[in-house]
mmCIF file of C-alpha atoms in Angstrom:
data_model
loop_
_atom_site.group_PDB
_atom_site.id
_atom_site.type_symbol
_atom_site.label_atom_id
_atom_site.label_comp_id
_atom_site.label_asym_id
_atom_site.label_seq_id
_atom_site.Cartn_x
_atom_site.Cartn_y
_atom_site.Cartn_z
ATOM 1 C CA UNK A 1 -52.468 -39.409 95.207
ATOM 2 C CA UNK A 2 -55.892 -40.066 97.650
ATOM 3 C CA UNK A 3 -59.141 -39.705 96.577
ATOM 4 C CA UNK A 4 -60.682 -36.574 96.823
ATOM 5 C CA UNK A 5 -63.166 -34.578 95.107
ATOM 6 C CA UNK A 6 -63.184 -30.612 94.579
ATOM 7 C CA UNK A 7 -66.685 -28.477 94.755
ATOM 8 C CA UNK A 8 -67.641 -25.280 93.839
ATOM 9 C CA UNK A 9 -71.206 -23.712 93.391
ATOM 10 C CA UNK A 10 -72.316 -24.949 90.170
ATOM 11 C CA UNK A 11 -73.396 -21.137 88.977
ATOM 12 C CA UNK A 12 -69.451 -19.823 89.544
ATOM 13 C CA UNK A 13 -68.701 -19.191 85.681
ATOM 14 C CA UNK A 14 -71.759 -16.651 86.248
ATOM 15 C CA UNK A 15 -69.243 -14.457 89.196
ATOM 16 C CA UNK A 16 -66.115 -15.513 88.429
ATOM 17 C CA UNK A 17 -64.719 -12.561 87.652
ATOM 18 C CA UNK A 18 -66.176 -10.701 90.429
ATOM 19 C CA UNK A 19 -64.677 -13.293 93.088
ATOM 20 C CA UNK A 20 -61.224 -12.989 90.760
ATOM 21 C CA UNK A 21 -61.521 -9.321 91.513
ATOM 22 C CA UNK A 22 -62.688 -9.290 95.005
ATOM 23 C CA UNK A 23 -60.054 -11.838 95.631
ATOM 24 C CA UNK A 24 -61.102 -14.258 98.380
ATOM 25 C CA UNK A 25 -63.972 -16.946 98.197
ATOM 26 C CA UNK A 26 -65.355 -19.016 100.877
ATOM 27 C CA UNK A 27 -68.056 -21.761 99.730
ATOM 28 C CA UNK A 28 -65.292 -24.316 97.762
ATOM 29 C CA UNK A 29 -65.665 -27.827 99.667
ATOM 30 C CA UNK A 30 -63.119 -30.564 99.686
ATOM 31 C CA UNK A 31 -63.656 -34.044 100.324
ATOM 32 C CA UNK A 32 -60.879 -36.493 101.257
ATOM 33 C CA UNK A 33 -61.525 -40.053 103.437
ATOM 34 C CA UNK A 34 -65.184 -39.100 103.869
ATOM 35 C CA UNK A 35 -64.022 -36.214 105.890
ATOM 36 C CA UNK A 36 -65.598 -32.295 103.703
ATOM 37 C CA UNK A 37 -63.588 -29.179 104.429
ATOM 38 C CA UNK A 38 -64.826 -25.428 103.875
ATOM 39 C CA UNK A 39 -62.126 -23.626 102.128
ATOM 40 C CA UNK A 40 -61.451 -20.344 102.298
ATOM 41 C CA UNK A 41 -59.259 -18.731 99.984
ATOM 42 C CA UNK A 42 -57.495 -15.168 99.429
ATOM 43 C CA UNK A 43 -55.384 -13.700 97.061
ATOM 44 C CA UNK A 44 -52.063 -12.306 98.915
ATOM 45 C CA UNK A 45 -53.562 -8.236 98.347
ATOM 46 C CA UNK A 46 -56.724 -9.400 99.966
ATOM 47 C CA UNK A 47 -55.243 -10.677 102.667
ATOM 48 C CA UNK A 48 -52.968 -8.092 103.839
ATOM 49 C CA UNK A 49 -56.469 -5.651 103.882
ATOM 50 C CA UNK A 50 -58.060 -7.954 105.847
ATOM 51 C CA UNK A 51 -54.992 -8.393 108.729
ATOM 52 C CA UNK A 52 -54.985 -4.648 108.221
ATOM 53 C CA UNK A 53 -58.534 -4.254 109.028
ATOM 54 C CA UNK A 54 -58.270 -6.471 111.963
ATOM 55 C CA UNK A 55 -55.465 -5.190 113.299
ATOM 56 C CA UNK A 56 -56.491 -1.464 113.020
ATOM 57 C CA UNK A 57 -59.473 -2.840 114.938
ATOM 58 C CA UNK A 58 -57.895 -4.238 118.100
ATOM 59 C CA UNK A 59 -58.634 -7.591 117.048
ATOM 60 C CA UNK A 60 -57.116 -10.606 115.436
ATOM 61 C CA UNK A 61 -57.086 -12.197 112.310
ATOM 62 C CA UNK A 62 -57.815 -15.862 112.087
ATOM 63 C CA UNK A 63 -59.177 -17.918 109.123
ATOM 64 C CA UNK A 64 -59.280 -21.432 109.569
ATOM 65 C CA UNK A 65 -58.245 -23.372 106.509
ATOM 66 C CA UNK A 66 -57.020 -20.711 104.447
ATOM 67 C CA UNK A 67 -55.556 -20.906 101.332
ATOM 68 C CA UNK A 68 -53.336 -18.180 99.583
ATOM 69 C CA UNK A 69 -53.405 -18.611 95.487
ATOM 70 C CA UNK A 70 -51.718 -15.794 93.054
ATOM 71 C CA UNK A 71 -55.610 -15.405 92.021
ATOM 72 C CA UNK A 72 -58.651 -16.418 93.373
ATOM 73 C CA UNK A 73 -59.992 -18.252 89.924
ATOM 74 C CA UNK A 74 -61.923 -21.847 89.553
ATOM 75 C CA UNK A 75 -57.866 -23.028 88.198
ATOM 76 C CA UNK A 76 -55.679 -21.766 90.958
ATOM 77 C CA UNK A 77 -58.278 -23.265 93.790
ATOM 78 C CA UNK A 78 -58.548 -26.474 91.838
ATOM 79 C CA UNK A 79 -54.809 -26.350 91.709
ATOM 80 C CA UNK A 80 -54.458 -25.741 95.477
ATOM 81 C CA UNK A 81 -56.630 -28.204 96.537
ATOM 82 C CA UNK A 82 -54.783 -30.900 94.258
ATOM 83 C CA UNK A 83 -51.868 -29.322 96.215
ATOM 84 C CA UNK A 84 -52.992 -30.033 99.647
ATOM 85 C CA UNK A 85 -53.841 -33.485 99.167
ATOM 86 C CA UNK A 86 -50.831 -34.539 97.248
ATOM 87 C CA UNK A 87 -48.808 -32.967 99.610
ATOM 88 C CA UNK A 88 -50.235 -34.559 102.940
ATOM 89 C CA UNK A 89 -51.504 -30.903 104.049
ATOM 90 C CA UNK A 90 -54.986 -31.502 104.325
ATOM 91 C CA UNK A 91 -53.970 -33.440 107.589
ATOM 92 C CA UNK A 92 -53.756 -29.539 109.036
ATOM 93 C CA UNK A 93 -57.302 -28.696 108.380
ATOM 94 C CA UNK A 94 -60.124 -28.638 109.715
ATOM 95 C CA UNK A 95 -63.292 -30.752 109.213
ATOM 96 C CA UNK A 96 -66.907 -29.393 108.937
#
């Protein structure tokens, strides 16, 4: 496995529920070969609202870097992001 390291605001014990419940979160940072990457991830419920919402609005959706988890919780992220570096994925994102 590379080298990478995982961030999330220091504070998110203090809202973790309310992210859990909201079900997306957008300030988790991943680090691999120097290169940091802005995560944004969504629960599979929140997701189909917001393609919903942009559909209904004549627009599209687009997220770059998005992650899908069962629940948006400090484990599943951590999980995912172990995910996308074992697996080779973060190659497909995009850098900051």
């Amino acid at each position: 496995m590379s080298s990478y390291s995982f961030a999330l605001p220091s504070d998110l014990a203090d809202y973790e529920w309310e992210v859990t419940a909201k079900g997306c979160f957008s300030e988790a940072r991943l680090t691999v070969a120097g290169k940091q990457y802005r995560l944004n991830f969504y629960d599979a419920v929140r997701l189909g609202q917001e393609i919903e919402s942009e559909l209904e609005n004549g627009s599209v959706f687009f997220e770059p870097n998005l992650v899908i988890v069962r629940s948006v919780t400090k484990a599943e992220m951590g999980r995912a992001a172990e995910q996308l570096v074992q697996s080779g994925l973060v190659a497909s994102l995009i850098p900051e």
